[in-house]
Short mmCIF file of C-alpha atoms in Angstrom, two decimals:
data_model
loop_
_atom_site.label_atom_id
_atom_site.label_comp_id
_atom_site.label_asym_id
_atom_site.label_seq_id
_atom_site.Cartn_x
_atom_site.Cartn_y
_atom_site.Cartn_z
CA UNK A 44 22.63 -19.11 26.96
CA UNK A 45 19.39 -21.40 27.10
CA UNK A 46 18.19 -22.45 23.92
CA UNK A 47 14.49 -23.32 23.77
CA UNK A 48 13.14 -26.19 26.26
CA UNK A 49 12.62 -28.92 24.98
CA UNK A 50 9.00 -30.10 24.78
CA UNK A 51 7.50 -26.50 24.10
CA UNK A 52 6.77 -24.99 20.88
CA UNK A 53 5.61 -21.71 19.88
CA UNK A 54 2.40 -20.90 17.89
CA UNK A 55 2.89 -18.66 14.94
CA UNK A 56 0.04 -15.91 14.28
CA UNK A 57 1.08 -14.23 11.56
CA UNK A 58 -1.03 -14.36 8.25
CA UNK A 59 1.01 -15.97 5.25
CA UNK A 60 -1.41 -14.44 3.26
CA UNK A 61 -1.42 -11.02 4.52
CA UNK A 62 2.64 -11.30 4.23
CA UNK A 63 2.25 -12.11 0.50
CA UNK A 64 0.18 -9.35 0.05
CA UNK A 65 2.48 -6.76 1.28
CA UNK A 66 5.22 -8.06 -0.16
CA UNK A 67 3.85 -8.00 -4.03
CA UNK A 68 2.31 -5.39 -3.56
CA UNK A 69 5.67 -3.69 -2.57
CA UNK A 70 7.01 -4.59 -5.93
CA UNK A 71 3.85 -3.69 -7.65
CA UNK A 72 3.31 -0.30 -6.09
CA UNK A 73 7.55 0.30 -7.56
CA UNK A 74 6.26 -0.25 -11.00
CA UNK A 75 3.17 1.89 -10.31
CA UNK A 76 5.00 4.89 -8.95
CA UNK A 77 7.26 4.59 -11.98
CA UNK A 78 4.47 4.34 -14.31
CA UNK A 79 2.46 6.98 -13.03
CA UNK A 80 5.76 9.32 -13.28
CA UNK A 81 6.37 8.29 -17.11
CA UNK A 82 2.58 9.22 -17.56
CA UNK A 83 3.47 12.58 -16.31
CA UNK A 84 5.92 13.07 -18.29
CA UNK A 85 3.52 12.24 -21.44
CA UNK A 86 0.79 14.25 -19.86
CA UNK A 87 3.32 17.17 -19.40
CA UNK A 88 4.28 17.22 -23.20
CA UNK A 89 1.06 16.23 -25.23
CA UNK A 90 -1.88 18.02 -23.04
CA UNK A 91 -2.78 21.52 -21.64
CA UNK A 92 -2.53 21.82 -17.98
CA UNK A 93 -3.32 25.11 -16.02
CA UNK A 94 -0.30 26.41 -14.01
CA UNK A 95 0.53 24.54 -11.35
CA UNK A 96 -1.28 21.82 -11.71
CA UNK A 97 1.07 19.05 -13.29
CA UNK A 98 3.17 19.73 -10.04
CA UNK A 99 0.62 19.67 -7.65
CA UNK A 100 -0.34 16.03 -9.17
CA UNK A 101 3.04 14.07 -8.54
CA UNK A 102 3.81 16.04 -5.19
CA UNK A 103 0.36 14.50 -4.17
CA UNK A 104 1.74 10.90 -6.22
CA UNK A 105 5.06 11.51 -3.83
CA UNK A 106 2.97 11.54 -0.80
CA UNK A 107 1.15 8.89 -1.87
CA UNK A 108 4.66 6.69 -2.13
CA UNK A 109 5.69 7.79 1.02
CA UNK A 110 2.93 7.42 2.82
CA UNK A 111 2.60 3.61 1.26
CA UNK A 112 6.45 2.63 1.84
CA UNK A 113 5.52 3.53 5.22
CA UNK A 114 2.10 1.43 5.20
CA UNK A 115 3.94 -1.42 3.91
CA UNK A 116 6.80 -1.29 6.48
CA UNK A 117 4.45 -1.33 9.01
CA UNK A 118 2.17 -4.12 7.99
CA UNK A 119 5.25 -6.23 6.96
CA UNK A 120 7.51 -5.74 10.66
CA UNK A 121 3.97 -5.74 12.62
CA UNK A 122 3.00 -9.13 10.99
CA UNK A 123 6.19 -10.75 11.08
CA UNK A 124 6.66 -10.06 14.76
CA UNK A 125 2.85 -9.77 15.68
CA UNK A 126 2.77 -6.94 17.07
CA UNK A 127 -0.92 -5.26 16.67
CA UNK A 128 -0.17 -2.06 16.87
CA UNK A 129 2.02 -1.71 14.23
CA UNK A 130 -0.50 -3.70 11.93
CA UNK A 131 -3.41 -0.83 13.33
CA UNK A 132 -1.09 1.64 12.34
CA UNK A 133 -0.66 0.01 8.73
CA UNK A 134 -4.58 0.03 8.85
CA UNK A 135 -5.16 3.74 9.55
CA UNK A 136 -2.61 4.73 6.92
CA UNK A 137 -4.45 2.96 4.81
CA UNK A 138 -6.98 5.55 4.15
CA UNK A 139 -4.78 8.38 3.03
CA UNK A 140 -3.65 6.21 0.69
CA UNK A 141 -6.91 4.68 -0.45
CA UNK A 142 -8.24 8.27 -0.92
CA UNK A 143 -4.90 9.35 -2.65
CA UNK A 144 -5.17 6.52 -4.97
CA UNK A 145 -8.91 7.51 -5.45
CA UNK A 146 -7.66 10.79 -6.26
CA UNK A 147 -5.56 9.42 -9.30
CA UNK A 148 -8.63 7.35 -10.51
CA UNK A 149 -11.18 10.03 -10.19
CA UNK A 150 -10.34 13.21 -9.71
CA UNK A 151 -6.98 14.39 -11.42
CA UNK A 152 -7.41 16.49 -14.12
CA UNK A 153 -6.34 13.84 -16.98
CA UNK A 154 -7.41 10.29 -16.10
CA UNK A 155 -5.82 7.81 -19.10
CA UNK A 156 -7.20 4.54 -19.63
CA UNK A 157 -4.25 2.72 -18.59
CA UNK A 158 -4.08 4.71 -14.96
CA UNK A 159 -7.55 3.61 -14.56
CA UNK A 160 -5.91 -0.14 -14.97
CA UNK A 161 -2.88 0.69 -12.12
CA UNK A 162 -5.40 2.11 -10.12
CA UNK A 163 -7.92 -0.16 -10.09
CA UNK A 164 -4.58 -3.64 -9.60
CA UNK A 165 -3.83 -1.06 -6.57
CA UNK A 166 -6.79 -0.47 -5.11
CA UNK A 167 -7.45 -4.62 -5.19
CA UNK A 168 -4.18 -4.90 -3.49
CA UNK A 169 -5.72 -2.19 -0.79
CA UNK A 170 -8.71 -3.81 -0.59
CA UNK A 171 -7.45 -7.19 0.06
CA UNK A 172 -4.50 -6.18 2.56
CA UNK A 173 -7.55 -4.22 5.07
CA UNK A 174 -9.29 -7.65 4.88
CA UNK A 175 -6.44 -9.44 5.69
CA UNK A 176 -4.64 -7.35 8.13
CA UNK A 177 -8.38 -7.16 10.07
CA UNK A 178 -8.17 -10.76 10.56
CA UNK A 179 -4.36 -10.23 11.96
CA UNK A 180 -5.03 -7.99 14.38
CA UNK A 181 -8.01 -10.06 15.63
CA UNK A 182 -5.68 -13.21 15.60
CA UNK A 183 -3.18 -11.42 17.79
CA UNK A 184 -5.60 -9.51 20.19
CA UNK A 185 -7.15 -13.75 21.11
CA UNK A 186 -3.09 -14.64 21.68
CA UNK A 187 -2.78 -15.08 24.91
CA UNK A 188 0.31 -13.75 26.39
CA UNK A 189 2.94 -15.55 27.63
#
């Protein structure tokens, strides 16, 4: 097996930044998810909901997780290996998620003052990772192939 020739080096494109980003916000979006579940469970015992509406809010804060892990996975694997599509697939699940998270801030029927705070660290960490995976995907489409 032929090792690499000596002489010849290989440019990496991937964005350090962007990598850093996904990768704290991985941890960040674990304490979030378990956050937002213990304020359910406080919301569940000290306010009035109407039926069916305390489960309707964490099945939408499930598919809000899922759809993220996935996100994340995505971003991380497609930067790492450069790969643009998986990076412009990272990007277009990024709006569920941004409108999901939105959702939580805005529009669920109890908004405490500390979700507004995990909202608000999330949607910085959203905001920053569609800047930065942007300039990815524009690194890697000028790589020329090889």
């Amino acid at each position: 097996m032929a090792g690499p020739v000596k002489g010849t080096s290989h440019i990496i494109r991937s964005s350090l930044p962007y990598q850093v980003l996904l990768y704290c916000n991985a941890w960040y979006f674990g304490f979030f998810f378990i956050a937002e579940i213990l304020l359910y469970i406080y919301k569940g015992e000290m306010l009035p909901f109407a039926n069916g509406i305390l489960v309707a809010e964490v099945i939408i804060l499930f598919l809000i997780t899922i759809l993220e892990i996935i996100r994340i996975f995505l971003g991380q694997k497609g930067n790492l290996t450069e790969r643009m599509v998986a990076v412009i697939l990272s990007l277009v699940i990024s709006i569920p998620v941004l409108i999901g998270i939105i959702y939580l801030l805005l529009w669920q029927t109890y908004v405490l003052r500390v979700e507004v705070i995990l909202c608000g660290i999330e949607l910085t960490f959203l905001g920053l990772e569609l800047i930065f995976s942007i300039v990815a995907i524009v690194t890697f489409a000028r790589a020329t192939p090889y």
